[in-house]
XYZ file of C-alpha atoms in Angstrom:
592
model
C 0.004 -0.004 0.016
C 1.195 3.793 -0.649
C 0.027 6.968 0.744
C -0.729 10.146 -1.077
C 1.590 12.695 -0.220
C -0.847 15.359 0.390
C -3.720 13.667 2.268
C -2.077 10.575 3.367
C -5.022 8.626 1.764
C -4.048 4.980 1.278
C -4.088 3.176 -1.968
C -2.715 0.304 -4.169
C 0.577 1.656 -5.835
C -0.241 1.770 -9.691
C -4.057 1.322 -9.294
C -4.567 5.243 -9.512
C -3.555 8.045 -11.191
C -5.534 10.624 -9.157
C -6.041 10.767 -5.549
C -9.860 10.120 -5.110
C -9.603 12.030 -1.734
C -7.820 15.229 -2.790
C -7.084 15.117 -6.655
C -3.250 14.725 -6.270
C -1.557 13.590 -9.237
C -0.009 10.135 -8.008
C 1.558 9.197 -11.414
C 5.230 8.365 -10.594
C 7.643 11.204 -11.486
C 10.795 9.143 -11.257
C 13.538 9.847 -8.789
C 13.596 13.292 -7.752
C 17.448 12.705 -6.970
C 17.537 12.670 -11.110
C 15.767 15.906 -11.510
C 17.427 19.232 -11.696
C 17.759 21.363 -8.392
C 15.226 23.822 -9.968
C 12.800 21.176 -10.893
C 12.951 19.537 -7.211
C 12.414 22.623 -5.562
C 9.407 23.433 -7.667
C 8.039 20.112 -7.134
C 8.533 20.337 -3.421
C 6.757 23.968 -3.246
C 3.975 22.524 -5.310
C 3.579 19.770 -2.627
C 4.061 21.762 0.670
C 1.613 24.090 -0.802
C -1.066 21.425 -1.374
C -0.248 19.911 1.866
C -1.023 23.217 3.638
C -4.012 23.987 2.131
C -5.369 20.128 3.101
C -4.416 20.738 6.325
C -6.110 24.218 6.414
C -8.979 22.235 5.570
C -8.843 19.598 7.899
C -7.862 22.114 10.788
C -10.972 23.784 10.211
C -13.217 20.601 10.497
C -11.389 19.682 13.667
C -11.982 23.101 15.196
C -15.577 23.019 14.236
C -16.147 19.781 15.875
C -14.683 20.349 19.045
C -16.989 23.330 19.043
C -20.088 21.104 18.389
C -18.706 18.845 21.257
C -18.718 21.748 23.659
C -22.401 22.513 22.830
C -23.509 18.905 23.017
C -21.646 18.944 26.421
C -23.703 21.874 27.742
C -26.697 20.698 26.401
C -26.371 17.570 28.391
C -25.767 19.510 31.355
C -28.878 21.617 30.810
C -31.082 18.244 30.505
C -29.952 17.246 34.159
C -30.915 20.692 35.303
C -34.450 20.317 33.737
C -34.490 16.662 35.257
C -33.760 18.376 38.551
C -36.456 21.238 38.094
C -38.946 18.878 36.938
C -38.326 16.583 40.165
C -38.650 19.520 42.368
C -42.033 20.210 41.000
C -43.375 16.934 41.647
C -42.197 17.121 45.291
C -44.037 20.683 45.423
C -47.127 19.042 44.118
C -47.042 16.252 46.597
C -46.420 18.717 49.451
C -49.488 20.802 48.183
C -51.531 17.451 48.202
C -50.359 16.734 51.923
C -51.324 20.454 52.981
C -54.424 19.902 51.418
C -55.499 16.713 53.340
C -54.271 18.965 56.797
C -56.487 21.900 55.877
C -59.193 19.573 55.424
C -58.792 17.915 58.800
C -58.743 21.421 60.599
C -61.882 22.286 59.007
C -63.348 18.866 60.409
C -62.224 20.063 63.883
C -63.478 23.475 63.557
C -66.956 21.963 62.543
C -66.850 19.826 65.695
C -65.959 22.839 67.974
C -69.041 24.584 66.444
C -71.237 21.666 66.726
C -70.082 21.544 70.777
C -70.792 25.254 71.123
C -74.446 24.716 69.727
C -74.883 21.909 72.321
C -73.683 24.508 75.424
C -76.054 27.178 73.970
C -78.771 24.999 73.949
C -78.548 23.919 77.454
C -77.778 27.584 78.886
C -81.215 28.440 77.084
C -82.782 25.758 79.046
C -81.529 26.905 82.390
C -82.901 30.403 81.681
C -86.250 28.870 80.793
C -86.444 27.252 84.087
C -85.291 30.336 85.763
C -88.244 32.157 84.000
C -90.566 29.486 85.124
C -89.400 29.918 88.722
C -90.152 33.679 89.112
C -93.801 33.565 88.758
C -93.837 30.989 91.696
C -91.954 33.093 93.815
C -94.293 35.949 93.301
C -97.343 33.504 94.101
C -95.690 32.144 97.159
C -94.459 35.144 99.164
C -96.302 34.427 102.031
C -93.768 31.572 102.673
C -90.514 33.494 102.578
C -88.656 30.795 104.519
C -89.890 27.870 102.118
C -89.256 30.018 99.117
C -85.994 31.100 100.357
C -84.875 27.530 100.990
C -86.279 26.527 97.441
C -84.403 29.850 95.885
C -81.200 28.739 97.792
C -81.637 25.125 96.524
C -82.464 26.820 92.983
C -79.486 29.367 93.387
C -77.456 26.212 94.263
C -78.441 24.239 91.357
C -78.017 27.126 89.254
C -74.512 27.385 90.470
C -73.831 23.938 89.754
C -75.404 24.462 86.140
C -72.990 27.355 85.728
C -70.367 25.555 87.076
C -71.463 22.411 84.852
C -71.666 25.232 81.817
C -68.201 26.418 82.337
C -66.532 23.210 83.045
C -68.299 22.114 79.814
C -67.022 25.089 77.936
C -63.141 24.278 79.282
C -63.514 20.869 78.536
C -63.427 19.424 82.111
C -66.803 18.082 82.955
C -67.552 16.560 79.512
C -68.635 13.153 79.006
C -65.425 11.179 78.458
C -65.988 10.208 74.881
C -66.296 13.989 73.951
C -63.069 14.912 76.165
C -61.151 12.092 74.384
C -62.546 13.226 71.182
C -61.472 16.789 71.536
C -58.075 15.821 73.238
C -57.488 13.745 69.974
C -58.434 16.476 67.749
C -56.291 19.126 69.886
C -53.384 16.865 69.840
C -53.682 16.304 65.788
C -54.413 20.107 65.517
C -50.980 20.816 67.190
C -49.443 18.184 65.282
C -50.930 18.996 61.868
C -49.677 22.583 62.660
C -46.205 21.247 63.664
C -45.992 19.614 60.081
C -47.516 22.705 58.444
C -44.729 24.735 59.956
C -42.505 22.012 58.765
C -43.907 21.862 55.199
C -43.597 25.740 54.929
C -39.804 25.588 55.819
C -39.344 22.951 53.268
C -41.490 24.633 50.422
C -39.220 27.901 51.372
C -36.029 25.649 50.958
C -37.645 24.195 47.678
C -38.565 27.407 46.271
C -34.756 29.081 46.972
C -33.547 26.194 45.215
C -35.887 26.490 42.286
C -34.557 30.081 42.100
C -31.176 29.016 42.273
C -32.087 26.415 39.495
C -33.529 28.964 37.236
C -30.658 31.480 37.886
C -28.157 28.348 36.819
C -30.397 27.510 34.046
C -30.693 31.350 32.687
C -26.681 31.426 33.150
C -26.299 28.079 30.918
C -28.574 29.364 28.375
C -26.489 32.551 28.162
C -23.318 30.351 27.764
C -24.856 27.952 25.154
C -26.144 31.091 23.314
C -22.883 32.792 23.200
C -20.847 29.299 22.278
C -23.510 29.415 19.291
C -22.546 32.790 18.666
C -19.205 32.070 19.046
C -19.086 28.847 16.753
C -21.136 31.072 13.886
C -18.656 33.646 14.492
C -15.833 31.026 13.880
C -17.319 29.566 10.771
C -17.954 33.017 9.191
C -14.169 33.948 10.231
C -13.047 30.431 8.722
C -15.179 31.476 5.754
C -13.521 34.709 5.343
C -10.162 33.947 5.894
C -10.472 30.943 3.643
C -12.024 33.498 1.005
C -9.195 36.127 1.741
C -6.062 33.605 2.013
C -7.406 30.116 0.042
C -10.034 30.958 -2.405
C -8.008 33.659 -4.391
C -4.999 31.499 -4.342
C -6.958 28.490 -5.442
C -8.335 30.259 -8.318
C -4.898 31.610 -9.545
C -3.804 28.027 -9.048
C -6.401 27.271 -11.772
C -3.983 28.750 -13.934
C -0.913 26.865 -13.090
C 0.950 25.126 -15.645
C 1.349 22.325 -13.366
C -1.763 19.607 -13.951
C -1.368 18.495 -10.184
C -1.649 21.918 -8.988
C -4.921 22.532 -11.351
C -6.421 19.193 -9.831
C -5.740 19.893 -6.271
C -7.147 23.733 -6.592
C -10.333 22.160 -8.836
C -10.881 19.462 -6.143
C -10.821 21.952 -3.237
C -13.059 24.771 -4.813
C -15.557 22.486 -5.554
C -15.560 21.232 -1.730
C -15.787 25.089 -0.862
C -19.331 26.719 -0.464
C -17.968 30.153 -1.038
C -20.063 32.026 -3.654
C -16.556 33.137 -5.090
C -15.358 29.458 -5.513
C -18.678 28.178 -7.033
C -18.457 31.452 -9.772
C -14.770 30.507 -10.521
C -15.968 26.984 -10.945
C -18.631 27.737 -13.465
C -16.532 30.145 -15.125
C -13.550 27.738 -15.422
C -13.888 24.915 -18.400
C -11.197 22.552 -17.106
C -10.173 20.982 -20.410
C -6.981 20.618 -19.470
C -7.771 18.354 -16.730
C -9.955 16.042 -19.301
C -8.903 12.394 -19.459
C -10.769 9.445 -20.539
C -13.541 8.535 -17.792
C -14.984 5.565 -19.639
C -15.088 3.564 -22.903
C -18.216 2.175 -24.633
C -17.855 -0.552 -27.399
C -20.163 -0.651 -30.341
C -17.624 -3.177 -31.712
C -17.496 -1.673 -35.481
C -17.185 2.111 -36.491
C -19.115 4.757 -34.541
C -20.005 7.246 -37.558
C -22.204 9.730 -35.244
C -23.163 10.611 -31.764
C -25.644 13.036 -29.973
C -26.060 14.108 -26.360
C -29.620 14.603 -25.359
C -30.442 18.044 -24.054
C -30.677 17.364 -20.383
C -26.855 15.887 -20.316
C -27.864 12.482 -19.288
C -27.798 10.112 -22.247
C -25.543 9.451 -25.429
C -26.929 7.876 -28.577
C -24.293 6.449 -31.078
C -25.019 5.305 -34.787
C -22.732 2.530 -36.003
C -21.515 0.379 -38.836
C -23.334 -2.649 -36.793
C -26.802 -1.163 -38.149
C -27.815 0.014 -34.652
C -28.322 3.193 -32.699
C -27.405 2.357 -28.772
C -28.425 4.727 -26.225
C -25.461 4.770 -23.044
C -26.230 6.204 -19.604
C -23.422 9.494 -19.854
C -22.918 9.464 -16.150
C -22.277 5.579 -15.633
C -21.753 4.161 -19.124
C -24.293 1.788 -18.786
C -26.094 0.462 -22.163
C -29.681 1.628 -21.625
C -31.283 0.231 -24.755
C -30.294 -0.584 -28.635
C -32.499 0.675 -31.507
C -32.338 -1.708 -34.377
C -34.409 -1.777 -37.807
C -31.980 -0.187 -40.311
C -30.202 -2.457 -42.992
C -27.295 -0.557 -43.334
C -24.665 1.722 -41.696
C -26.326 4.322 -39.232
C -24.523 7.260 -40.336
C -26.088 10.122 -38.424
C -28.167 10.440 -35.526
C -30.048 13.458 -33.916
C -32.434 14.310 -30.752
C -34.971 16.725 -30.608
C -34.478 19.879 -28.504
C -37.343 18.701 -26.159
C -35.637 15.214 -25.741
C -38.870 13.015 -27.066
C -37.714 11.961 -30.463
C -34.415 10.652 -32.102
C -33.564 10.613 -36.059
C -31.283 8.423 -37.207
C -29.964 8.327 -40.832
C -28.837 5.222 -42.492
C -26.943 3.950 -45.693
C -30.324 2.035 -46.530
C -31.515 5.416 -47.856
C -34.083 5.914 -44.963
C -34.396 8.087 -41.884
C -36.153 6.279 -38.817
C -37.739 8.623 -36.153
C -37.728 6.922 -32.666
C -39.431 7.563 -29.104
C -36.116 6.684 -28.017
C -36.833 6.461 -24.280
C -39.449 4.067 -25.071
C -37.524 2.180 -27.485
C -40.644 2.788 -29.960
C -40.159 3.476 -33.745
C -42.294 6.047 -35.150
C -42.030 6.178 -38.919
C -39.612 5.400 -41.446
C -39.010 8.498 -43.983
C -38.242 7.434 -47.362
C -37.280 9.591 -50.344
C -33.668 9.664 -50.580
C -31.867 7.523 -53.459
C -28.691 7.302 -51.796
C -27.056 7.135 -48.280
C -28.637 9.415 -45.775
C -25.523 11.180 -44.362
C -26.766 13.512 -41.923
C -30.185 14.431 -39.837
C -31.012 17.546 -37.887
C -34.328 18.830 -35.645
C -35.459 22.296 -35.793
C -34.994 24.406 -32.726
C -38.893 23.586 -31.926
C -38.563 20.203 -33.138
C -41.397 20.346 -35.845
C -39.137 20.020 -38.521
C -36.361 17.513 -39.385
C -33.618 18.147 -42.427
C -31.779 15.531 -43.937
C -28.696 15.238 -46.338
C -27.702 12.577 -48.637
C -25.158 11.152 -51.178
C -28.073 12.096 -53.660
C -26.880 15.688 -53.223
C -30.411 16.615 -51.912
C -31.709 18.050 -48.552
C -34.995 17.346 -47.573
C -37.250 18.888 -44.854
C -39.843 16.583 -43.294
C -42.594 16.908 -40.443
C -41.247 13.992 -38.498
C -44.583 13.622 -36.969
C -47.147 13.537 -40.065
C -44.235 11.851 -42.004
C -44.971 14.605 -44.856
C -42.041 15.852 -46.785
C -42.263 19.620 -46.908
C -39.860 20.678 -49.568
C -36.370 19.784 -51.447
C -33.594 21.901 -51.765
C -31.067 21.824 -54.626
C -27.837 23.382 -55.557
C -24.695 21.339 -54.380
C -22.681 19.572 -56.698
C -21.832 16.645 -54.558
C -22.852 14.709 -51.684
C -24.356 16.601 -48.930
C -22.144 15.550 -45.546
C -23.737 17.972 -42.965
C -26.865 20.013 -41.976
C -27.801 22.251 -39.195
C -30.733 24.303 -38.500
C -30.488 27.590 -36.298
C -32.164 27.639 -32.900
C -34.760 30.254 -34.326
C -35.827 27.605 -36.716
C -35.423 29.993 -39.767
C -31.954 29.113 -41.321
C -30.566 25.863 -42.742
C -26.568 25.356 -43.069
C -25.343 22.632 -45.066
C -21.839 21.226 -46.071
C -20.726 19.388 -49.097
C -18.192 17.343 -50.705
C -18.286 20.185 -53.295
C -16.064 21.877 -50.967
C -18.876 24.618 -49.871
C -20.991 25.676 -47.186
C -24.445 26.899 -48.476
C -27.006 28.982 -46.219
C -30.470 29.252 -46.769
C -33.710 30.622 -45.714
C -35.493 27.380 -44.788
C -38.983 28.978 -45.040
C -38.702 30.433 -48.319
C -35.813 28.417 -49.818
C -33.642 31.239 -50.886
C -29.935 30.992 -50.897
C -28.754 33.450 -48.829
C -24.496 32.737 -48.825
C -22.591 30.259 -50.803
C -19.278 29.710 -48.882
C -16.349 28.732 -50.842
C -13.303 29.275 -48.711
C -12.629 25.429 -47.812
C -10.348 23.864 -50.228
C -11.597 20.044 -49.328
C -14.951 18.248 -48.568
C -16.737 20.164 -45.925
C -17.583 17.201 -43.339
C -19.411 18.753 -40.661
C -21.076 22.012 -39.693
C -22.957 23.177 -36.426
C -24.687 26.322 -35.225
C -24.060 28.207 -32.097
C -26.738 28.300 -29.372
C -27.163 32.214 -29.781
C -27.817 31.348 -33.663
C -25.056 33.842 -34.573
C -22.112 31.731 -35.399
C -21.423 28.946 -38.164
C -18.615 26.312 -37.428
C -17.401 24.187 -40.118
C -14.679 21.224 -40.224
C -13.383 20.178 -43.316
C -10.886 17.673 -45.372
C -8.586 20.722 -45.648
C -7.765 20.098 -41.929
C -9.140 23.510 -40.669
C -12.049 24.622 -38.767
C -13.766 27.789 -39.866
C -15.948 30.303 -38.219
C -18.479 32.190 -40.044
C -20.767 35.122 -38.975
C -24.159 33.100 -40.017
C -26.021 36.379 -41.067
C -23.326 37.842 -43.210
C -21.476 34.869 -44.401
C -18.356 36.442 -43.369
C -15.256 34.387 -42.543
C -14.298 35.397 -38.973
C -11.254 32.742 -37.925
C -9.680 30.155 -39.773
C -7.915 27.383 -37.314
C -5.493 25.176 -38.761
C -3.906 22.999 -35.805
C -5.271 19.854 -37.027
C -2.735 17.430 -38.859
C -5.402 15.799 -40.664
C -9.092 15.852 -41.952
C -11.789 17.713 -39.626
C -14.567 14.827 -39.525
C -16.851 16.663 -37.046
C -17.258 19.902 -35.165
C -19.920 20.697 -32.273
C -20.839 23.822 -30.424
C -21.778 23.873 -26.704
C -22.784 26.843 -24.340
C -20.129 29.184 -23.041
C -18.360 29.732 -26.725
C -16.602 26.556 -26.643
C -16.149 24.572 -30.150
C -15.138 20.910 -30.211
C -13.589 19.443 -33.215
C -12.397 15.623 -34.048
C -9.952 14.681 -36.732
C -8.551 11.699 -38.629
C -5.205 12.792 -36.550
C -6.732 11.161 -33.608
C -7.209 13.922 -31.504
C -9.831 16.654 -30.379
C -9.235 20.342 -30.003
C -11.031 22.565 -27.913
C -11.609 26.173 -29.221
C -12.727 29.490 -27.927
C -15.526 30.322 -30.433
C -15.197 34.167 -30.124
C -11.402 34.492 -29.769
C -10.746 31.911 -32.402
C -8.080 30.195 -30.602
C -6.959 26.799 -29.345
C -7.762 26.190 -25.687
C -6.776 22.522 -25.437
C -5.915 19.207 -27.428
C -7.096 15.848 -26.241
C -4.593 13.453 -27.418
C -6.150 10.008 -28.644
C -4.667 8.106 -25.818
C -4.795 9.189 -22.398
C -5.460 6.158 -20.203
C -4.234 2.398 -21.111
C -7.768 1.214 -21.364
C -8.771 3.881 -24.067
C -6.946 1.435 -26.707
C -5.175 2.514 -29.502
C -5.144 5.771 -31.253
C -7.852 5.952 -34.074
C -9.562 8.277 -36.200
C -12.384 10.359 -34.862
C -15.356 9.885 -36.631
C -17.767 12.335 -34.525
C -17.829 14.430 -31.886
C -20.418 15.787 -29.285
C -20.302 18.249 -26.426
C -22.667 18.303 -23.125
C -24.706 21.162 -22.979
C -22.646 22.969 -20.599
C -19.331 22.055 -21.741
C -18.536 19.763 -18.981
C -18.049 16.480 -21.249
C -17.416 15.307 -24.517
C -18.418 12.342 -26.421
C -16.432 11.085 -29.366
C -16.877 7.978 -31.638
C -14.003 6.173 -33.305
C -13.370 3.873 -36.317
C -12.481 1.132 -33.835
C -15.750 0.785 -32.775
C -15.653 2.772 -29.280
C -17.184 5.928 -27.859
C -15.003 7.366 -25.526
C -16.481 9.824 -22.554
C -14.151 12.842 -21.773
C -14.365 14.669 -18.648
C -13.162 15.397 -15.193
C -13.648 12.842 -12.347
C -15.248 15.369 -9.844
C -17.447 16.705 -12.569
C -18.918 13.655 -14.553
C -19.546 10.955 -11.988
């Protein structure tokens, strides 16, 4: 096992060329001792820079994790505090229940006292009634004073005893035993309840004080948590600001480094960044210098035409095996095979809405498919020689076809109706393209010319004769302003579609240019018999990068590039070869 010199990620030596973790180039550079001193210092500086950037990223992650652990610890303490508060609330509820029971007992004692007072008042009233009855008797028997005196004394004695009894009854000293015992018990319970009530009051005060302390502690912890959250947010913002200040600009600058390893590391780190500036740089940067062969798809025999779906998820390829194959761009999986032609499939085109696919063949026919379902819609017949090219209009309502019979035909693909024929080329028509607005038709031919027509009126607007060889391919830019053509004369030419003026003539290919494709962002991809694909800036008319025929061992031998297509956003290129393969080119971190 070996380790990546930047991120220390382990890998099997020889199994990877690019670190899957940080993007460092793992291709052996030979012995550093054999390199000149300046090269060794340059490589060492590159490696140290990459390590510093990786350590800065990993250090930020560790600091953020530590802050998150601290927040989690404080939250755990807060949960414990809340548990204690809930326990105190439960104890207070139990105490309130006990106090309610005590107050109920007190009310019962008060009722019993009220009943006893009523009883004593009744006896006193009875004695008063007896006294009221005695007084008339005394008035009636005043002649017997002594007898009355004795009776009066007796009554007075009785009255004294009654009053004493009444007084004793009020004091509880002369009550019936069961009354005295009950009152004594109630008095004792009352005294005990008063003591418990006083004790509960003290405990309640203590609990209230404890709850107040817990409340203050909870408020203190909440303030600490809020401060930690603010510190965490501030730290994250500070980290982002520091990264933006010290790292993002440096990474963006590194994208222009002559070192491919430096570009890969910078590109990988920028992709992982959430900074708007980093995202903007990724969108603006077309990393064609980092393109490599991501996967190889096998037809078995020469692939003559290729198209990428408008959503960038699927590839359609036509081959000498008489089939159209649909592949998943992201995984390379074969989704379905469209069979029905009796000769080579020379051209494929997908409608802008992604619903229909048209295929032209050496059997002189055009087939229209609902390709996602694998359903044949119709077969268009009318050409008397190979159908070499097909192209949909921007609204998908017209289909143009060119043939070795020198004719261009315009069809309604759904009604199967032939709308018109265009004549004028002196040899086989090799390629056609319709402007996005649907009003201009461009065609390239073996007669070395490019013709531009008004597709609705048939008027020939321009005949471009600057090529000195067969025009193999034409393409129109997404804005409809520019025309690109590739020719057997080894050049790529860029034209103003409206005026027919030649803007740039690009001659870096070493052999015939077999195909051209235009993507968004002013990017042109051209394939050639020299085995290379060249990327051009449409406006500047200059080369951006060259993809050599072999970049990975599994890509096979270098062969003729027969066709190319560029993903709508320019982040992947597909090419077809005479050896029967389709190759997908891109950056590992972009096309997955």
